[in-house]
PDB file of C-alpha atoms and ligand atoms in Angstrom:
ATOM      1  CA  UNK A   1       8.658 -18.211 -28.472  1.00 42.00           C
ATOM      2  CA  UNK A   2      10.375 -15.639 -29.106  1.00 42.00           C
ATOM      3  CA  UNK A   3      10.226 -12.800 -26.059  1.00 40.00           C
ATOM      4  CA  UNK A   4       8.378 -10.280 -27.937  1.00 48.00           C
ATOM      5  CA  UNK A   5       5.675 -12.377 -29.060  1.00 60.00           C
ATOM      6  CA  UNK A   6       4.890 -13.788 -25.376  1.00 67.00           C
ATOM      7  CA  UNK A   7       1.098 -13.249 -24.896  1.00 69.00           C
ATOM      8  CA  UNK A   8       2.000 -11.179 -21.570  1.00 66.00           C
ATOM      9  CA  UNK A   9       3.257  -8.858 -24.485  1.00 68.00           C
ATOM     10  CA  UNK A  10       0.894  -9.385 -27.054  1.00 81.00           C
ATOM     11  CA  UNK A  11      -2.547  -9.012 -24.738  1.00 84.00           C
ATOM     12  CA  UNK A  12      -0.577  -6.696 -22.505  1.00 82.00           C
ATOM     13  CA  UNK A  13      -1.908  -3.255 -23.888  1.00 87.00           C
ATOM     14  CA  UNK A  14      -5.028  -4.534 -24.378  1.00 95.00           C
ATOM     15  CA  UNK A  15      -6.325  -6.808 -22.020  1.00 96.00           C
ATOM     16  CA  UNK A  16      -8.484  -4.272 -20.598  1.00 95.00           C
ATOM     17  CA  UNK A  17     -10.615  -3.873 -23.968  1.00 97.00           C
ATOM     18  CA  UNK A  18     -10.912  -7.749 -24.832  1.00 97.00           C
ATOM     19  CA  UNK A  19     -14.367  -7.667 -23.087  1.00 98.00           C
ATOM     20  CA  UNK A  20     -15.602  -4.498 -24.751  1.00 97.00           C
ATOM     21  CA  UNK A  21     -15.206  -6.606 -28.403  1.00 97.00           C
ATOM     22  CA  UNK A  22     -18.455  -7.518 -29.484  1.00 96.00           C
ATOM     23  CA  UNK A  23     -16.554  -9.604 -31.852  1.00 95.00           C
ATOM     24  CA  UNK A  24     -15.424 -11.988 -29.200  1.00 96.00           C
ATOM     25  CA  UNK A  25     -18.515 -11.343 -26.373  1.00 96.00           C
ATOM     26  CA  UNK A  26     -20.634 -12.530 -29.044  1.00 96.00           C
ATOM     27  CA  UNK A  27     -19.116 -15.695 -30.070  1.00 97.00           C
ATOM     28  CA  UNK A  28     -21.866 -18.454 -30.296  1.00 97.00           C
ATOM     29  CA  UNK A  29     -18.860 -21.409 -28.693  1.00 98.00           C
ATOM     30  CA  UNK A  30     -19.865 -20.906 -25.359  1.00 98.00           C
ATOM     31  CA  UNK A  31     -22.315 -23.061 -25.036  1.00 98.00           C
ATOM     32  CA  UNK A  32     -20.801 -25.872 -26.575  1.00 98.00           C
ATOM     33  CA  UNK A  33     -18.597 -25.756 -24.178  1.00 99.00           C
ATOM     34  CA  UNK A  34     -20.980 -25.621 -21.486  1.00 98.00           C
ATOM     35  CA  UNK A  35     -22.659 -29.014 -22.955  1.00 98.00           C
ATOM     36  CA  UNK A  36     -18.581 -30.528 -23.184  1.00 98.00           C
ATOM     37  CA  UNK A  37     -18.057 -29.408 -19.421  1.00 98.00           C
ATOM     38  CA  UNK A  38     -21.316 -31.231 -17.989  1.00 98.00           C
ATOM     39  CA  UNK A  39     -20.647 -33.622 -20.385  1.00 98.00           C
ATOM     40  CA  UNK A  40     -17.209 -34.874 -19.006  1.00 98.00           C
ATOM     41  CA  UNK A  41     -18.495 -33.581 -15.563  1.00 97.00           C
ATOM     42  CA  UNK A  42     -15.440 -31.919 -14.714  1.00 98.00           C
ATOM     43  CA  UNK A  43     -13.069 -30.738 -13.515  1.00 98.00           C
ATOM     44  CA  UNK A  44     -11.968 -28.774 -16.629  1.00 98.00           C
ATOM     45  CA  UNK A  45      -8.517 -27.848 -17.700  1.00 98.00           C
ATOM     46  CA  UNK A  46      -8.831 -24.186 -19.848  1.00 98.00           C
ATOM     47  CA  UNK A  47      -5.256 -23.379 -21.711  1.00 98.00           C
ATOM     48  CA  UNK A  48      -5.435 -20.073 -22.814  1.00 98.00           C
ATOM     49  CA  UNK A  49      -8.508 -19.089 -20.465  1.00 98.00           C
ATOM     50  CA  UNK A  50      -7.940 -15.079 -21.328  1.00 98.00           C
ATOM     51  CA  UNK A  51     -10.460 -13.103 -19.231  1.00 98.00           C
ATOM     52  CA  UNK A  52     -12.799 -15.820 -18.789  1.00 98.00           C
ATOM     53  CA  UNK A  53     -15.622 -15.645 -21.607  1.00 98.00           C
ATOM     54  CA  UNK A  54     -15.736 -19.252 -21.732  1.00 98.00           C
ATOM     55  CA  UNK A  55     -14.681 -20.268 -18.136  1.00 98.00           C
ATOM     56  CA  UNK A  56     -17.452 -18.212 -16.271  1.00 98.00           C
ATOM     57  CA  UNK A  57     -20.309 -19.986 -17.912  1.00 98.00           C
ATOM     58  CA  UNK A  58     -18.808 -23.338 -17.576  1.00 99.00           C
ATOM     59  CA  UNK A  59     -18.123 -22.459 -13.644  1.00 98.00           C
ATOM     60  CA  UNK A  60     -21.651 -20.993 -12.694  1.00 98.00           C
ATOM     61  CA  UNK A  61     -23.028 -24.293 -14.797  1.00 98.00           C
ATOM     62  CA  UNK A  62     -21.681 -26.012 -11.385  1.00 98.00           C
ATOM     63  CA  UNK A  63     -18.371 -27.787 -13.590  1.00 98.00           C
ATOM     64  CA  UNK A  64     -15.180 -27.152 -11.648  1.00 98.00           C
ATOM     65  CA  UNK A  65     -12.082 -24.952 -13.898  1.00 98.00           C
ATOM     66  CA  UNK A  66      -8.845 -24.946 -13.714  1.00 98.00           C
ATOM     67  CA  UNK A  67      -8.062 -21.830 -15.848  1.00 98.00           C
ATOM     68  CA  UNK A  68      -4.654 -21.485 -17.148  1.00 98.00           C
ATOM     69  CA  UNK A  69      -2.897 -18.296 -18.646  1.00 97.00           C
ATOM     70  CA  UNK A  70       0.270 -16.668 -19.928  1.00 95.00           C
ATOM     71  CA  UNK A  71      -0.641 -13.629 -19.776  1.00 95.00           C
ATOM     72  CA  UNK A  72      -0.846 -11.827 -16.086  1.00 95.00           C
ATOM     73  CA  UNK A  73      -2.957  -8.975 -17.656  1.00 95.00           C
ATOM     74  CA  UNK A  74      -5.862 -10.631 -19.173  1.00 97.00           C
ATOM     75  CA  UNK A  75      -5.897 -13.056 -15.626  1.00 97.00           C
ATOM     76  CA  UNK A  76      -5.973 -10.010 -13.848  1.00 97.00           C
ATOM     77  CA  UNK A  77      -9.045  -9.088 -15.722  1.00 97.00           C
ATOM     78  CA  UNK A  78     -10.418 -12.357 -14.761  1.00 98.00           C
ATOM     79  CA  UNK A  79      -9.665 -11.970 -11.249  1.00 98.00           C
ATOM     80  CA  UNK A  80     -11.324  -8.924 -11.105  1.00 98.00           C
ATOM     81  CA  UNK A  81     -14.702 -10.175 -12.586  1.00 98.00           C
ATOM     82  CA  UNK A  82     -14.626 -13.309 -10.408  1.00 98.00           C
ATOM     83  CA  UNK A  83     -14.475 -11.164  -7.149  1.00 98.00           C
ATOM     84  CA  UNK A  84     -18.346 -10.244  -8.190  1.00 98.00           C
ATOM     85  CA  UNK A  85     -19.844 -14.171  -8.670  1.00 98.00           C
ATOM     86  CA  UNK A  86     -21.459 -15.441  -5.770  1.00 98.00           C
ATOM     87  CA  UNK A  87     -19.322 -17.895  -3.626  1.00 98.00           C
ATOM     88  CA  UNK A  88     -20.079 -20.951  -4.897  1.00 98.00           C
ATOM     89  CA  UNK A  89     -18.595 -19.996  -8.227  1.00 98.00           C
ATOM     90  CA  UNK A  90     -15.507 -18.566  -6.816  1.00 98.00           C
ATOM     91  CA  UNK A  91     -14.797 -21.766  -5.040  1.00 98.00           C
ATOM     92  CA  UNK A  92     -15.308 -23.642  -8.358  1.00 98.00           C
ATOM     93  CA  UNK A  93     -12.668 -21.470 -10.036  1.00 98.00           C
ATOM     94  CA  UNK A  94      -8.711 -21.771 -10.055  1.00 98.00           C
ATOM     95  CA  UNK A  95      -6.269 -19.855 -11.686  1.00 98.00           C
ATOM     96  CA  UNK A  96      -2.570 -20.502 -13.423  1.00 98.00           C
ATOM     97  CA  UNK A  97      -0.352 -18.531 -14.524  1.00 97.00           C
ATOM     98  CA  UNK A  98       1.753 -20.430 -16.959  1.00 96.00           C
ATOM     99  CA  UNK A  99       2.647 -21.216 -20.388  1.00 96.00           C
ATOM    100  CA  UNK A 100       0.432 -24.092 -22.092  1.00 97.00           C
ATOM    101  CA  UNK A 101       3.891 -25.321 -23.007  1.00 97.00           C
ATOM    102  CA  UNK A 102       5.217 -26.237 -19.801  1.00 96.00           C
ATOM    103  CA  UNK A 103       2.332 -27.257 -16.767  1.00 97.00           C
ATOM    104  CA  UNK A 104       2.178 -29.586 -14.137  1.00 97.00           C
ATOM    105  CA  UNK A 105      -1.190 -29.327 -12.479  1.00 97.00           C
ATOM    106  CA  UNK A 106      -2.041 -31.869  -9.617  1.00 95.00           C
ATOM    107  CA  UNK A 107      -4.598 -34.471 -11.149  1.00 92.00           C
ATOM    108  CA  UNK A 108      -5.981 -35.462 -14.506  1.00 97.00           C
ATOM    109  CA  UNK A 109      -9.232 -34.261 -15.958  1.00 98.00           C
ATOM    110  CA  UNK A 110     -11.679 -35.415 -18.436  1.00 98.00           C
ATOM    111  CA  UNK A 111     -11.822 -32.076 -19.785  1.00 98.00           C
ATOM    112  CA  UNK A 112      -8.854 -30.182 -21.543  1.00 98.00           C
ATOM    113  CA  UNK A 113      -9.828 -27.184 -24.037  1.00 98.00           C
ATOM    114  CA  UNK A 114      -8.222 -24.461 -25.977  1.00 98.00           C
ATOM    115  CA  UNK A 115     -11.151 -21.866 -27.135  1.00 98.00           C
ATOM    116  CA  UNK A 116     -10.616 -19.552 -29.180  1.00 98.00           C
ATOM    117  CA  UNK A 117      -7.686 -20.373 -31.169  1.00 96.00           C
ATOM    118  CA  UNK A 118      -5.170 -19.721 -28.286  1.00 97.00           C
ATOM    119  CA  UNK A 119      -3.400 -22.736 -29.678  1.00 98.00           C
ATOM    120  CA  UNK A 120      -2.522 -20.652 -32.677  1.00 97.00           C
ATOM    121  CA  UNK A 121      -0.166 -18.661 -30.653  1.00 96.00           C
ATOM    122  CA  UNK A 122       2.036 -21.858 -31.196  1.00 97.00           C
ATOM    123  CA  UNK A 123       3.712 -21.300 -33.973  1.00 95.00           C
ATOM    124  CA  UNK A 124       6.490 -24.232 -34.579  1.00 94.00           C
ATOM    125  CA  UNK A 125       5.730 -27.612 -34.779  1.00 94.00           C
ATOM    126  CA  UNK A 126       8.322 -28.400 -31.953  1.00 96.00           C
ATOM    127  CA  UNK A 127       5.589 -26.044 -29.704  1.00 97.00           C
ATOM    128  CA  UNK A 128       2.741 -27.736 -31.081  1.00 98.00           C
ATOM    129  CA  UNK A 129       3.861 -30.823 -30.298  1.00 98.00           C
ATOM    130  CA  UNK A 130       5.324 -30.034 -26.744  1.00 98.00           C
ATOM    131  CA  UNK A 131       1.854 -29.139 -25.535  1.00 98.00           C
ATOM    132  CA  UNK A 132       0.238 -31.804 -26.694  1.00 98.00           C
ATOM    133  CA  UNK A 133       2.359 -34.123 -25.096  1.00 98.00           C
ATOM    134  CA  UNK A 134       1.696 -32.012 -21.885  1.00 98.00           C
ATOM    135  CA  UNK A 135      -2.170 -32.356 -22.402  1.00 98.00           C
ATOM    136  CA  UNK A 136      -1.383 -36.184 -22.893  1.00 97.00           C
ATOM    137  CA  UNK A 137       0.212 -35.979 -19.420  1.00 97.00           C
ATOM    138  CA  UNK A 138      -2.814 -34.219 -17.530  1.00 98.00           C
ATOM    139  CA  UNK A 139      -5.702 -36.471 -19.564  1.00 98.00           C
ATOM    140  CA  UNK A 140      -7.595 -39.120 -17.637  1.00 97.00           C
ATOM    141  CA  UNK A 141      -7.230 -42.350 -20.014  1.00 94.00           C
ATOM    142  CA  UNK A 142     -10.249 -41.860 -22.637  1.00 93.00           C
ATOM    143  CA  UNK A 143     -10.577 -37.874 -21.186  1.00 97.00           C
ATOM    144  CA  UNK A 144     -11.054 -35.428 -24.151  1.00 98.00           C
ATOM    145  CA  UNK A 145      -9.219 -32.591 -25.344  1.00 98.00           C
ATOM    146  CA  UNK A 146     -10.668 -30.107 -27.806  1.00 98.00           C
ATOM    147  CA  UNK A 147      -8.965 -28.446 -29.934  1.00 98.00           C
ATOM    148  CA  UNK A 148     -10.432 -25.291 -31.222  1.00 98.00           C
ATOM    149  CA  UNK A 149      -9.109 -23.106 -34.671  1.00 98.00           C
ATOM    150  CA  UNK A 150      -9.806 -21.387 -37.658  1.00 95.00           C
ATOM    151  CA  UNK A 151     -10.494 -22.473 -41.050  1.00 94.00           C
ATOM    152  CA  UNK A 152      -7.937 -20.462 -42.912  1.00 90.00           C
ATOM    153  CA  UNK A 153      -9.653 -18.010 -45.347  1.00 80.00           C
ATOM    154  CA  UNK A 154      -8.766 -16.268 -47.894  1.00 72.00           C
ATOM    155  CA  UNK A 155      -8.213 -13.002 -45.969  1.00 67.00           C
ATOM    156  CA  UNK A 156      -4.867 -14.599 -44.586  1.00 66.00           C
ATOM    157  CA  UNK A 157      -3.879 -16.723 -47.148  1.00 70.00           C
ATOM    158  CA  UNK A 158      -3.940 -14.298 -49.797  1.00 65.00           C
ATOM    159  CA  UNK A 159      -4.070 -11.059 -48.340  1.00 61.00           C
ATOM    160  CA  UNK A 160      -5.320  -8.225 -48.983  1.00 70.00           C
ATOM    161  CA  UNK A 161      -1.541  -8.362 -46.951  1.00 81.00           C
ATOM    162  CA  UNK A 162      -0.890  -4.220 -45.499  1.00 83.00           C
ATOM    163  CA  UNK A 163      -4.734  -3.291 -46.183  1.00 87.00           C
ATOM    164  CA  UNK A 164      -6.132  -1.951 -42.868  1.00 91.00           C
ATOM    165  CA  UNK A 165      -9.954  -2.806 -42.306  1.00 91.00           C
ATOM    166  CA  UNK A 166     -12.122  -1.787 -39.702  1.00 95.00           C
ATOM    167  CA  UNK A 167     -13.312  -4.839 -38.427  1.00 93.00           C
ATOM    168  CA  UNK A 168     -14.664  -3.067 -35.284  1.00 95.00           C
ATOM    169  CA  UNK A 169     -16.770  -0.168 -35.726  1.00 97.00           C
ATOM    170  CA  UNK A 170     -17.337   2.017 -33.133  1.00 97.00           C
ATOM    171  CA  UNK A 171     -18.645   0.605 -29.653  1.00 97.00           C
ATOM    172  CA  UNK A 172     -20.132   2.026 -26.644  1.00 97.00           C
ATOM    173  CA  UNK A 173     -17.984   2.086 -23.489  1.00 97.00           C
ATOM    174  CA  UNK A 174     -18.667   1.680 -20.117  1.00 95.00           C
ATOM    175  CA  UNK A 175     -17.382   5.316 -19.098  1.00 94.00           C
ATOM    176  CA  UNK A 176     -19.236   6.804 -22.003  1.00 96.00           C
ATOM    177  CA  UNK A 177     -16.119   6.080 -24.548  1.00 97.00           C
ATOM    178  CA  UNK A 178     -16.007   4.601 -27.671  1.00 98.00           C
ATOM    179  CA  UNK A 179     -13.775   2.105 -29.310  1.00 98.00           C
ATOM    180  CA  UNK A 180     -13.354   1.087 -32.663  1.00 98.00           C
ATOM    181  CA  UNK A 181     -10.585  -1.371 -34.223  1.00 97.00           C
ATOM    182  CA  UNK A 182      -8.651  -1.203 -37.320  1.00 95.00           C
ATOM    183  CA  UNK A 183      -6.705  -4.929 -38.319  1.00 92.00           C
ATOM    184  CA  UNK A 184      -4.055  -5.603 -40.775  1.00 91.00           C
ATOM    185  CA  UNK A 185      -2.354  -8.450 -41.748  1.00 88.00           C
ATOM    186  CA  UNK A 186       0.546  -7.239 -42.539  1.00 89.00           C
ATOM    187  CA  UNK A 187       2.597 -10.070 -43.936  1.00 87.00           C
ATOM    188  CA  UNK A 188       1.497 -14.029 -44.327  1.00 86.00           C
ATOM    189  CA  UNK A 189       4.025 -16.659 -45.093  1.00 87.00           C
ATOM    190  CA  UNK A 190       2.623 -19.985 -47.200  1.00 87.00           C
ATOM    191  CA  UNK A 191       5.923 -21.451 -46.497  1.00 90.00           C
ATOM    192  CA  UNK A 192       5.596 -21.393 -42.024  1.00 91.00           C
ATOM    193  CA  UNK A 193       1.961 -20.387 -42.605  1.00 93.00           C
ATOM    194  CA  UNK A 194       2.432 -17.692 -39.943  1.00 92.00           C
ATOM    195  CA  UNK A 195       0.239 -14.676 -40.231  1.00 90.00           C
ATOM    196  CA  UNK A 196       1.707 -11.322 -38.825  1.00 90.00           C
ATOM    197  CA  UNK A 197      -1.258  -9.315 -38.063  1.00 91.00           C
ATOM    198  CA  UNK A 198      -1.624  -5.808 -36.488  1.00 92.00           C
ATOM    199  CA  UNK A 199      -4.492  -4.623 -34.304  1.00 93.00           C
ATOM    200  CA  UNK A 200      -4.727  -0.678 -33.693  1.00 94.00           C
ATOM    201  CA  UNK A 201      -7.533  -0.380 -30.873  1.00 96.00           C
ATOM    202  CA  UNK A 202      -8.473   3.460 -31.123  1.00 97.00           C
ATOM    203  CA  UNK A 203     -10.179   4.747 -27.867  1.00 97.00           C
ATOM    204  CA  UNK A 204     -12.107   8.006 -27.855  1.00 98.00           C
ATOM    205  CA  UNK A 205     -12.612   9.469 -24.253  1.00 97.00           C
ATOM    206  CA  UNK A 206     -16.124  11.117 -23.162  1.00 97.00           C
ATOM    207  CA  UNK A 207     -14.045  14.054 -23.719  1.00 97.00           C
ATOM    208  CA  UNK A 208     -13.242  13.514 -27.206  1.00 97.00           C
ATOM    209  CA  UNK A 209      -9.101  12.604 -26.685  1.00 98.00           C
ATOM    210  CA  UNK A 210      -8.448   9.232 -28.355  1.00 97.00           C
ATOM    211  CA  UNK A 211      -5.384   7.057 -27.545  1.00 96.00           C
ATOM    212  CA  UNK A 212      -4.537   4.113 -29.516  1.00 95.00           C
ATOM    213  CA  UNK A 213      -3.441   0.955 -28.336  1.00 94.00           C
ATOM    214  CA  UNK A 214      -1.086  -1.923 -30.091  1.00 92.00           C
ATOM    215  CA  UNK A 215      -1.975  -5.057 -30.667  1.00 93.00           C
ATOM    216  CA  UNK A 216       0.862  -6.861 -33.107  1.00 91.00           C
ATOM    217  CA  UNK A 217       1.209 -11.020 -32.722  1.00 92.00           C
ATOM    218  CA  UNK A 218       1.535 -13.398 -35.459  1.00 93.00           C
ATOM    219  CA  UNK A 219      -0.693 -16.554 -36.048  1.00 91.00           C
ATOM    220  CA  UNK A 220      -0.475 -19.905 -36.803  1.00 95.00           C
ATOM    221  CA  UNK A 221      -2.788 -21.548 -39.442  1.00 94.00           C
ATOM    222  CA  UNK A 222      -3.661 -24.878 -40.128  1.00 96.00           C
ATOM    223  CA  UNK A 223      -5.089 -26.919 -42.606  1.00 95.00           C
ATOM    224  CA  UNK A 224      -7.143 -30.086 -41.659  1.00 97.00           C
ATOM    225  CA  UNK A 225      -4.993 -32.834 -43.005  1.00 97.00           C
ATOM    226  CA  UNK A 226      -1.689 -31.688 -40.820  1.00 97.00           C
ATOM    227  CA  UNK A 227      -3.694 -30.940 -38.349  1.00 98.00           C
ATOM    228  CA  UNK A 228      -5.275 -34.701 -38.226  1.00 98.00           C
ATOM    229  CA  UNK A 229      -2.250 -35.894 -38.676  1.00 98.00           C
ATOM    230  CA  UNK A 230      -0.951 -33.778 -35.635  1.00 98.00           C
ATOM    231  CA  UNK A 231      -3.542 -35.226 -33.180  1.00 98.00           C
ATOM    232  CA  UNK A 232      -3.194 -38.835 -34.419  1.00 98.00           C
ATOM    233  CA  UNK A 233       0.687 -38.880 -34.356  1.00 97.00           C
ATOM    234  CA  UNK A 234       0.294 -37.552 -30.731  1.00 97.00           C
ATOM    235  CA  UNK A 235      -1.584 -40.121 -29.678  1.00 97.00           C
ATOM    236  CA  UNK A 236      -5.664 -38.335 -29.629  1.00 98.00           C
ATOM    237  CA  UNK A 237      -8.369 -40.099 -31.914  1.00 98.00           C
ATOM    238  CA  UNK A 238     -10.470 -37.889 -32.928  1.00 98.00           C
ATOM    239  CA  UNK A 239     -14.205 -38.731 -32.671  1.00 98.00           C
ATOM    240  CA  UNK A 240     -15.381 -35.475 -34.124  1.00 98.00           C
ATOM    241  CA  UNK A 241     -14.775 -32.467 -36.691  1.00 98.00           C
ATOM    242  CA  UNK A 242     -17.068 -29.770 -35.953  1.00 98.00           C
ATOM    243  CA  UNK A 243     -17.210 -26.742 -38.941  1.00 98.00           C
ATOM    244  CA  UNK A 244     -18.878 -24.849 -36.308  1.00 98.00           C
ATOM    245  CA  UNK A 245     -20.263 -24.793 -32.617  1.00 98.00           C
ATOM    246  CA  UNK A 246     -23.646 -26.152 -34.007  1.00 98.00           C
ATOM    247  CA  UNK A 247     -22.012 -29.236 -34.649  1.00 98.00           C
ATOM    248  CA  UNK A 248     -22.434 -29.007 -38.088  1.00 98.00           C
ATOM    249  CA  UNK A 249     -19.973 -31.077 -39.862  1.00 97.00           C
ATOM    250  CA  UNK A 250     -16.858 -29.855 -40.813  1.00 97.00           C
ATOM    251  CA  UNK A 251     -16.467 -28.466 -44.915  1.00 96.00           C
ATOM    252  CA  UNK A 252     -14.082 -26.787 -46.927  1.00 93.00           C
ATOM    253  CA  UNK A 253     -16.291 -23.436 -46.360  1.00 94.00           C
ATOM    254  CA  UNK A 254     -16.876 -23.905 -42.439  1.00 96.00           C
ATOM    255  CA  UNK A 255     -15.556 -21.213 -40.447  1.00 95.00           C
ATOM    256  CA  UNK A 256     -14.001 -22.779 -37.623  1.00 97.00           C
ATOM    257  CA  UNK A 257     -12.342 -26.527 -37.047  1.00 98.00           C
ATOM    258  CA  UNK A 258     -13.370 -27.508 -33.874  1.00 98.00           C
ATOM    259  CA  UNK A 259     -11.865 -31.043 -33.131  1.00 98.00           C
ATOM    260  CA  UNK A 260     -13.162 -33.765 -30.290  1.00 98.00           C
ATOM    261  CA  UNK A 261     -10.525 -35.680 -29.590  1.00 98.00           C
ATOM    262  CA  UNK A 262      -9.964 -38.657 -26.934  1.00 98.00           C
ATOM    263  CA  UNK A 263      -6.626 -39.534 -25.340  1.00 94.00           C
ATOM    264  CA  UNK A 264      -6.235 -43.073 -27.344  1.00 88.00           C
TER     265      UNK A 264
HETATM  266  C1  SAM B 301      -7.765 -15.414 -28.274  1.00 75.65           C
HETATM  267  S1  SAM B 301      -7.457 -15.460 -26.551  1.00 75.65           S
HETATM  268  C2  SAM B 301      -8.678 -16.640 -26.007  1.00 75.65           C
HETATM  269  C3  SAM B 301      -9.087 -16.428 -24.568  1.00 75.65           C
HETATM  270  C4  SAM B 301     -10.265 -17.274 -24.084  1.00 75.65           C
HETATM  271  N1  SAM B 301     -10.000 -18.700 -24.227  1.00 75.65           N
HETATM  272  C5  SAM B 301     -11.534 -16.927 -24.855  1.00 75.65           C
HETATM  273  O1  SAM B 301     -12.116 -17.833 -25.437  1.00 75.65           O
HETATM  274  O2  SAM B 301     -11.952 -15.769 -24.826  1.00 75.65           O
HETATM  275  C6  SAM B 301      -5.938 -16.423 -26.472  1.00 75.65           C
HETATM  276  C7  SAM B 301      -5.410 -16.564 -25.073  1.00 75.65           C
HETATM  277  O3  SAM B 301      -4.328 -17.530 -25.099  1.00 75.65           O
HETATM  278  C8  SAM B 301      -3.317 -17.085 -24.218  1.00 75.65           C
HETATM  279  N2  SAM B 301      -2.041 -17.715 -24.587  1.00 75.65           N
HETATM  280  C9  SAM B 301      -1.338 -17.554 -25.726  1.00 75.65           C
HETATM  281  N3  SAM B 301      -0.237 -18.302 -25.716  1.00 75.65           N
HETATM  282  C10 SAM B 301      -0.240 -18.974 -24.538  1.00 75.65           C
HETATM  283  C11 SAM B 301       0.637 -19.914 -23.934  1.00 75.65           C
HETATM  284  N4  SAM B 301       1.764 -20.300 -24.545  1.00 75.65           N
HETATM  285  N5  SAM B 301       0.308 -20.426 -22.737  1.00 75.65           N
HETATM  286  C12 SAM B 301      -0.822 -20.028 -22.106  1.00 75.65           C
HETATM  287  N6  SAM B 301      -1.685 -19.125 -22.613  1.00 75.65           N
HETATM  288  C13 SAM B 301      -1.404 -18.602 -23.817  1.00 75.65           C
HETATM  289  C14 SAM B 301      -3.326 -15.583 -24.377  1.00 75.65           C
HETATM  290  O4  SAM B 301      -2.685 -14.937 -23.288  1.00 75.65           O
HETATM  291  C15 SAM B 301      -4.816 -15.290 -24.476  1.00 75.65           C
HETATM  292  O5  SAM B 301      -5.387 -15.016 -23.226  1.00 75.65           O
END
């Protein structure tokens, strides 16, 4: 990873908006991971935990979380928000600050996610693989690890590469603000199927002064077979393809690929 591209970078402007998205708030995964938390009956392992979308439901559910970030801003964020649970929550949450390519953590769990796509932030294969072996390492023997991307559209493959779109219109603010959010992708490669995208986050004060913020990162897509192939070659069966966080079954027009794997 190259030092520009670390997430502390990446999120580091913007950390303090991710909430405000309704975009991500209103993703419909959280309680499918709720269900997967009870399910395994915890503790959790979260890589890429960001500010804790999907970690505070799982933790006032009553499942223990390890929460595990490269990126100090968006943990501070968390931090922040778990100072205002009640007690018992707190004491069900811990926090990491670390790469997902490199952890030790003290004891296996049943439980190891990636929501949200953070895994996408991997881009080589020699990354991919290193953190799977690492998951491997922290699994209980038949503990699951879910792996959670995108079903590469159209958008990225293709283009419309350089066009900007507003894929956030203009949202409310706590201090009376708004944002809004205008995304490029301003290059995609077929060959490393990298995306590089840019995110312009355009604030507007009470007062009328807007200042923009950066957000430029590149992605890593995936088609089903490699990623299969991935998982089983690493050593994870995989006892489900979810298109969705319905459950539905996987298909070539699904939006997401949600895999349920199990440390073979
Ligand atoms: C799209 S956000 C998802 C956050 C959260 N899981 C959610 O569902 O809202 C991706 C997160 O992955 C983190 N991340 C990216 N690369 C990472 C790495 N190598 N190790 C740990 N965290 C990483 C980023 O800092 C960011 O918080």
């Amino acid at each position: 990873m190259r030092f520009e591209e670390s997430p502390d970078i990446i999120y580091g402007e913007t950390a303090h908006l991710y909430d405000h998205l309704p975009r991500y708030t209103n993703r419909v995964d959280r309680d499918f991971y709720v269900s997967e938390a009870l399910a395994s009956g915890g503790p959790v392992l979260e890589l890429g935990c960001g500010t804790g979308r999907v970690l505070f439901p799982i933790a006032r559910a009553g499942v223990p979380i390890i929460g595990l970030d490269l990126a100090a801003p968006m943990l501070a964020i968390l931090k922040q928000k778990l100072a205002t649970e009640p007690t018992e929550v707190q004491d069900r949450v811990q926090l990491v600050l670390g790469t997902m390519l490199d952890f030790h953590i003290e004891g296996c769990f049943p439980l190891i996610t990636t929501p949200f796509r953070s895994f996408q932030h991997l881009l080589t294969q020699e990354d991919q693989a290193t953190c799977l072996e690492h998951v491997k390492l922290h699994l209980t023997p038949g503990g699951r690890f879910i792996l959670d991307i995108f079903q590469p559209d159209e958008e990225i493959i293709n283009g419309p590469v350089g066009t900007p779109v507003e894929d956030v219109h203009p949202v409310a603010l706590p201090n009376g603000g708004t944002l809004r959010r205008i995304t490029r992708v301003m290059a995609a490669c077929p060959k490393t199927q990298v995306a590089d995208i840019q995110m312009a986050y355009e604030v507007t004060a009470p007062d009328g002064v807007i200042t923009r913020y950066i957000q430029a990162f590149k992605w890593r897509y995936f088609f089903r077979p490699e990623v299969e192939a991935l998982l089983e070659s690493h050593g994870f069966r995989i006892l489900d393809l979810y298109g969705n966080y319905d459950r539905s079954p996987h298909s070539d027009a699904s939006p997401e690929m949600v895999f349920v794997t199990e440390r073979a």
